[in-house]
Coordinates of N, CA and C in Angstrom, one line a residue:
X1479 N -42.0 -27.1 17.3 CA -41.1 -27.0 18.4 C -40.2 -28.2 18.4
X1480 N -38.9 -27.9 18.5 CA -37.9 -29.0 18.6 C -38.1 -29.8 19.9
X1481 N -38.2 -31.1 19.8 CA -38.3 -32.0 20.9 C -37.4 -33.2 20.8
X1482 N -36.7 -33.5 21.8 CA -35.9 -34.7 21.9 C -36.3 -35.5 23.1
X1483 N -36.7 -36.7 22.9 CA -37.2 -37.6 24.0 C -36.4 -38.9 24.1
X1484 N -35.7 -39.0 25.2 CA -34.9 -40.2 25.5 C -35.8 -41.2 26.1
X1485 N -35.4 -42.5 25.9 CA -36.0 -43.6 26.6 C -35.1 -44.8 26.6
X1486 N -35.4 -45.7 27.4 CA -34.6 -47.0 27.4 C -33.6 -47.1 28.6
X1487 N -33.6 -46.1 29.5 CA -32.7 -46.2 30.6 C -33.2 -47.2 31.6
X1488 N -32.4 -47.6 32.6 CA -32.8 -48.5 33.6 C -31.6 -49.0 34.4
X1489 N -31.8 -50.0 35.2 CA -30.8 -50.6 36.1 C -30.4 -51.9 35.6
X1490 N -29.1 -52.1 35.4 CA -28.5 -53.4 35.0 C -27.3 -53.7 35.8
X1491 N -26.9 -54.9 35.8 CA -25.7 -55.4 36.5 C -24.5 -55.1 35.5
X1492 N -23.3 -55.0 36.2 CA -22.1 -54.9 35.4 C -22.0 -56.0 34.3
X1493 N -21.6 -55.6 33.1 CA -21.5 -56.5 32.0 C -22.8 -56.6 31.2
X1494 N -23.8 -56.0 31.7 CA -25.1 -56.0 30.9 C -25.2 -55.0 29.8
X1495 N -26.3 -55.0 29.2 CA -26.5 -54.1 28.0 C -27.8 -53.3 28.1
X1496 N -27.8 -52.2 27.5 CA -29.0 -51.3 27.4 C -29.0 -50.7 26.0
X1497 N -30.1 -50.4 25.5 CA -30.2 -49.6 24.3 C -31.1 -48.4 24.6
X1498 N -30.5 -47.2 24.4 CA -31.2 -45.9 24.6 C -31.7 -45.4 23.3
X1499 N -32.9 -44.8 23.3 CA -33.5 -44.2 22.1 C -33.7 -42.7 22.3
X1500 N -33.5 -41.9 21.3 CA -33.8 -40.5 21.3 C -34.7 -40.2 20.1
X1501 N -35.9 -39.9 20.3 CA -36.9 -39.6 19.3 C -36.9 -38.1 19.1
X1502 N -36.7 -37.7 17.8 CA -36.6 -36.3 17.5 C -37.8 -35.8 16.7
X1503 N -38.3 -34.6 17.0 CA -39.4 -34.0 16.2 C -39.2 -32.5 16.2
X1504 N -40.0 -31.9 15.3 CA -40.0 -30.5 15.2 C -39.0 -29.8 14.4
X1505 N -38.2 -30.6 13.7 CA -37.1 -30.1 12.8 C -36.8 -31.1 11.8
X1506 N -36.0 -30.7 10.8 CA -35.5 -31.6 9.7 C -34.4 -32.5 10.3
X1507 N -34.8 -33.8 10.5 CA -33.8 -34.7 11.0 C -32.8 -35.1 10.0
X1508 N -31.6 -34.9 10.3 CA -30.5 -35.2 9.3 C -29.5 -36.3 9.8
X1509 N -29.6 -36.6 11.1 CA -28.6 -37.5 11.7 C -27.2 -36.9 11.8
X1510 N -27.2 -35.6 11.8 CA -25.9 -34.9 11.9 C -26.1 -33.9 13.1
X1511 N -24.9 -33.5 13.6 CA -24.9 -32.5 14.7 C -25.8 -32.9 15.8
X1512 N -25.7 -34.2 16.2 CA -26.4 -34.6 17.4 C -25.7 -35.8 18.0
X1513 N -26.0 -36.1 19.2 CA -25.4 -37.2 19.9 C -25.8 -37.4 21.3
X1514 N -25.0 -38.2 22.0 CA -25.3 -38.5 23.4 C -24.3 -38.0 24.3
X1515 N -24.8 -37.5 25.5 CA -23.9 -37.0 26.6 C -24.4 -37.6 27.9
X1516 N -23.6 -37.5 28.9 CA -24.0 -38.1 30.2 C -23.4 -37.2 31.3
X1517 N -24.0 -37.3 32.4 CA -23.5 -36.6 33.6 C -23.8 -37.4 34.8
X1518 N -22.7 -37.7 35.5 CA -22.8 -38.5 36.8 C -22.8 -37.5 37.9
X1519 N -23.4 -37.9 39.1 CA -23.5 -36.9 40.2 C -22.1 -36.4 40.6
X1520 N -22.0 -35.1 40.8 CA -20.7 -34.5 41.2 C -19.7 -34.4 40.1
X1521 N -20.1 -34.7 38.8 CA -19.1 -34.6 37.7 C -19.7 -33.8 36.6
X1522 N -18.8 -33.3 35.8 CA -19.2 -32.5 34.6 C -19.8 -33.3 33.6
X1523 N -20.7 -32.7 32.8 CA -21.3 -33.4 31.6 C -20.2 -33.7 30.6
X1524 N -20.3 -34.9 30.1 CA -19.3 -35.3 29.1 C -19.9 -35.9 27.8
X1525 N -19.2 -35.8 26.8 CA -19.6 -36.4 25.5 C -19.5 -37.9 25.6
X1526 N -20.5 -38.6 25.1 CA -20.4 -40.0 25.0 C -20.1 -40.4 23.5
X1527 N -21.0 -40.1 22.6 CA -20.7 -40.3 21.2 C -21.6 -39.2 20.5
X1528 N -21.0 -38.5 19.5 CA -21.7 -37.5 18.8 C -21.4 -37.6 17.3
X1529 N -22.3 -37.2 16.5 CA -22.2 -37.0 15.1 C -21.8 -35.6 14.8
X1530 N -20.8 -35.3 14.0 CA -20.6 -33.9 13.6 C -21.4 -33.6 12.4
X1531 N -21.2 -32.4 11.8 CA -22.1 -32.0 10.7 C -21.7 -32.8 9.4
X1532 N -20.7 -33.5 9.4 CA -20.3 -34.3 8.2 C -20.7 -35.8 8.4
X1533 N -21.2 -36.2 9.5 CA -21.6 -37.5 9.8 C -20.5 -38.4 10.5
X1534 N -19.4 -37.8 10.8 CA -18.4 -38.5 11.5 C -18.7 -38.6 13.0
X1535 N -18.3 -39.6 13.6 CA -18.6 -39.8 15.1 C -17.3 -39.5 15.9
X1536 N -17.6 -39.0 17.1 CA -16.5 -38.8 18.1 C -17.0 -39.4 19.3
X1537 N -16.1 -40.3 19.9 CA -16.5 -41.1 21.0 C -15.6 -40.8 22.2
X1538 N -16.1 -40.9 23.4 CA -15.3 -40.8 24.5 C -14.4 -42.0 24.6
X1539 N -13.1 -41.8 25.1 CA -12.3 -43.0 25.2 C -12.8 -44.1 26.1
X1540 N -13.6 -43.6 27.1 CA -14.1 -44.6 28.1 C -15.2 -45.5 27.5
X1541 N -15.8 -45.2 26.4 CA -16.9 -46.0 25.9 C -16.5 -46.6 24.5
X1542 N -15.4 -46.2 24.0 CA -15.0 -46.7 22.6 C -14.9 -48.3 22.7
X1543 N -15.5 -48.9 21.7 CA -15.5 -50.4 21.7 C -16.6 -51.0 22.5
X1544 N -17.3 -50.3 23.3 CA -18.5 -50.8 24.0 C -19.8 -50.2 23.6
X1545 N -19.8 -48.9 23.3 CA -21.0 -48.2 22.9 C -21.0 -48.0 21.4
X1546 N -22.2 -48.0 20.8 CA -22.3 -47.8 19.4 C -23.6 -46.9 19.2
X1547 N -23.4 -45.9 18.4 CA -24.5 -45.0 18.0 C -25.0 -45.4 16.6
X1548 N -26.3 -45.3 16.4 CA -26.9 -45.6 15.2 C -28.1 -44.7 14.9
X1549 N -28.6 -44.6 13.7 CA -29.7 -43.8 13.3 C -30.7 -44.5 12.5
X1550 N -32.0 -44.2 12.8 CA -33.1 -44.6 11.9 C -33.7 -43.4 11.4
X1551 N -33.4 -42.9 10.2 CA -33.9 -41.7 9.7 C -35.4 -41.7 9.5
X1552 N -35.9 -42.9 9.1 CA -37.3 -43.0 8.9 C -38.1 -42.8 10.2
X1553 N -37.6 -43.2 11.3 CA -38.2 -43.1 12.6 C -37.8 -41.8 13.3
X1554 N -36.9 -41.1 12.7 CA -36.3 -39.9 13.3 C -35.8 -40.2 14.7
X1555 N -35.0 -41.2 14.8 CA -34.6 -41.7 16.1 C -33.1 -42.0 16.0
X1556 N -32.4 -41.7 17.1 CA -31.0 -42.0 17.3 C -30.9 -43.0 18.5
X1557 N -30.1 -44.0 18.3 CA -29.9 -45.0 19.3 C -28.5 -45.0 19.9
X1558 N -28.4 -45.5 21.1 CA -27.2 -45.7 21.8 C -27.2 -47.1 22.3
X1559 N -26.5 -48.0 21.7 CA -26.3 -49.4 22.1 C -25.2 -49.5 23.1
X1560 N -25.4 -49.8 24.3 CA -24.4 -49.9 25.4 C -24.2 -51.3 25.8
X1561 N -23.0 -51.8 25.6 CA -22.7 -53.2 26.0 C -21.6 -53.2 27.0
X1562 N -21.4 -54.3 27.6 CA -20.3 -54.4 28.6 C -20.3 -53.3 29.6
X1563 N -21.5 -53.0 30.1 CA -21.6 -51.8 31.0 C -20.9 -52.0 32.3
X1564 N -20.4 -50.9 32.8 CA -19.6 -50.8 34.0 C -20.2 -49.9 35.0
X1565 N -19.9 -50.0 36.3 CA -20.5 -49.1 37.3 C -20.2 -47.6 37.0
X1566 N -19.0 -47.4 36.4 CA -18.7 -46.0 36.1 C -19.5 -45.4 34.9
X1567 N -20.3 -46.2 34.3 CA -21.2 -45.7 33.2 C -22.5 -45.2 33.8
X1568 N -22.7 -45.3 35.1 CA -23.8 -44.8 35.8 C -23.9 -43.3 35.6
X1569 N -25.0 -42.8 35.1 CA -25.2 -41.4 34.8 C -26.5 -41.1 34.3
X1570 N -26.9 -39.9 34.2 CA -28.0 -39.4 33.4 C -27.6 -39.2 32.0
X1571 N -28.2 -39.9 31.1 CA -27.9 -39.8 29.7 C -28.8 -38.9 28.9
X1572 N -28.2 -38.0 28.2 CA -29.0 -37.0 27.4 C -28.7 -37.1 25.9
X1573 N -29.7 -36.9 25.1 CA -29.4 -36.6 23.7 C -29.5 -35.2 23.4
X1574 N -28.8 -34.7 22.5 CA -28.8 -33.3 22.2 C -28.5 -33.1 20.7
X1575 N -28.9 -31.9 20.2 CA -28.6 -31.6 18.8 C -28.3 -30.1 18.7
X1576 N -27.7 -29.8 17.6 CA -27.4 -28.4 17.3 C -28.2 -28.0 16.1
X1577 N -29.0 -26.9 16.2 CA -29.8 -26.4 15.1 C -29.5 -24.9 15.0
X1578 N -29.1 -24.4 13.8 CA -28.9 -25.2 12.6 C -27.6 -26.1 12.6
X1579 N -27.7 -27.2 11.9 CA -26.5 -28.1 11.9 C -25.3 -27.4 11.3
X1580 N -25.5 -26.5 10.4 CA -24.4 -25.8 9.7 C -23.7 -24.7 10.6
X1581 N -24.2 -24.5 11.7 CA -23.6 -23.5 12.6 C -22.1 -23.7 12.8
X1582 N -21.3 -22.7 12.8 CA -19.9 -22.8 13.0 C -19.6 -23.0 14.5
X1583 N -20.5 -22.7 15.3 CA -20.4 -22.8 16.7 C -20.5 -24.3 17.1
X1584 N -19.6 -24.7 18.0 CA -19.7 -26.1 18.5 C -20.5 -26.2 19.8
X1585 N -21.7 -25.8 19.6 CA -22.6 -25.8 20.7 C -23.9 -26.6 20.4
X1586 N -24.4 -27.3 21.4 CA -25.6 -28.0 21.3 C -26.7 -27.3 22.1
X1587 N -27.7 -26.9 21.3 CA -28.7 -25.9 21.9 C -30.1 -26.6 22.2
X1588 N -30.2 -27.8 21.9 CA -31.5 -28.5 22.2 C -31.1 -29.8 22.9
X1589 N -31.8 -30.1 24.0 CA -31.5 -31.2 24.8 C -32.8 -31.9 25.2
X1590 N -32.7 -33.2 25.4 CA -33.8 -34.0 25.9 C -33.8 -33.9 27.5
X1591 N -34.8 -34.6 28.0 CA -34.9 -34.5 29.5 C -34.0 -35.5 30.2
X1592 N -33.4 -36.4 29.5 CA -32.5 -37.3 30.1 C -33.1 -38.6 30.5
X1593 N -32.4 -39.7 30.5 CA -32.8 -41.0 31.0 C -31.7 -41.6 31.9
X1594 N -32.1 -42.1 33.0 CA -31.1 -42.6 34.0 C -30.6 -44.0 33.7
X1595 N -29.3 -44.2 33.7 CA -28.7 -45.5 33.6 C -27.9 -45.8 34.8
X1596 N -28.2 -46.9 35.5 CA -27.6 -47.3 36.7 C -27.0 -48.7 36.5
X1597 N -25.7 -48.8 36.7 CA -25.0 -50.1 36.6 C -24.5 -50.5 37.9
X1598 N -24.9 -51.6 38.4 CA -24.4 -52.1 39.7 C -23.3 -53.2 39.5
X1599 N -22.5 -53.2 40.5 CA -21.3 -54.2 40.4 C -21.8 -55.6 40.9

């Protein structure tokens, strides 16, 4: 069974840092077709940073230069390093993947349970 498990969320002050982890299991981990999303109360879910099926990343303008995504294929884990955090980064953060990665549909069909990030001013 495909499972994605986020961890690393918490509460920090503005300007602080957090590193989120997404541990994947139950499928062939490729580091492709997966990434991070977030949803703040009253707002739509949005892309944070994702890997496409070719390994290229797409970042939200709001996080570019502050957030970095990385992979540890041996640990089957994707990370999100978040620096210079702002109150507007407060949201539930989710990791997601698309299986099969080769699907022509731009849909993410597996999601983790989410981890809360709260940034205070």
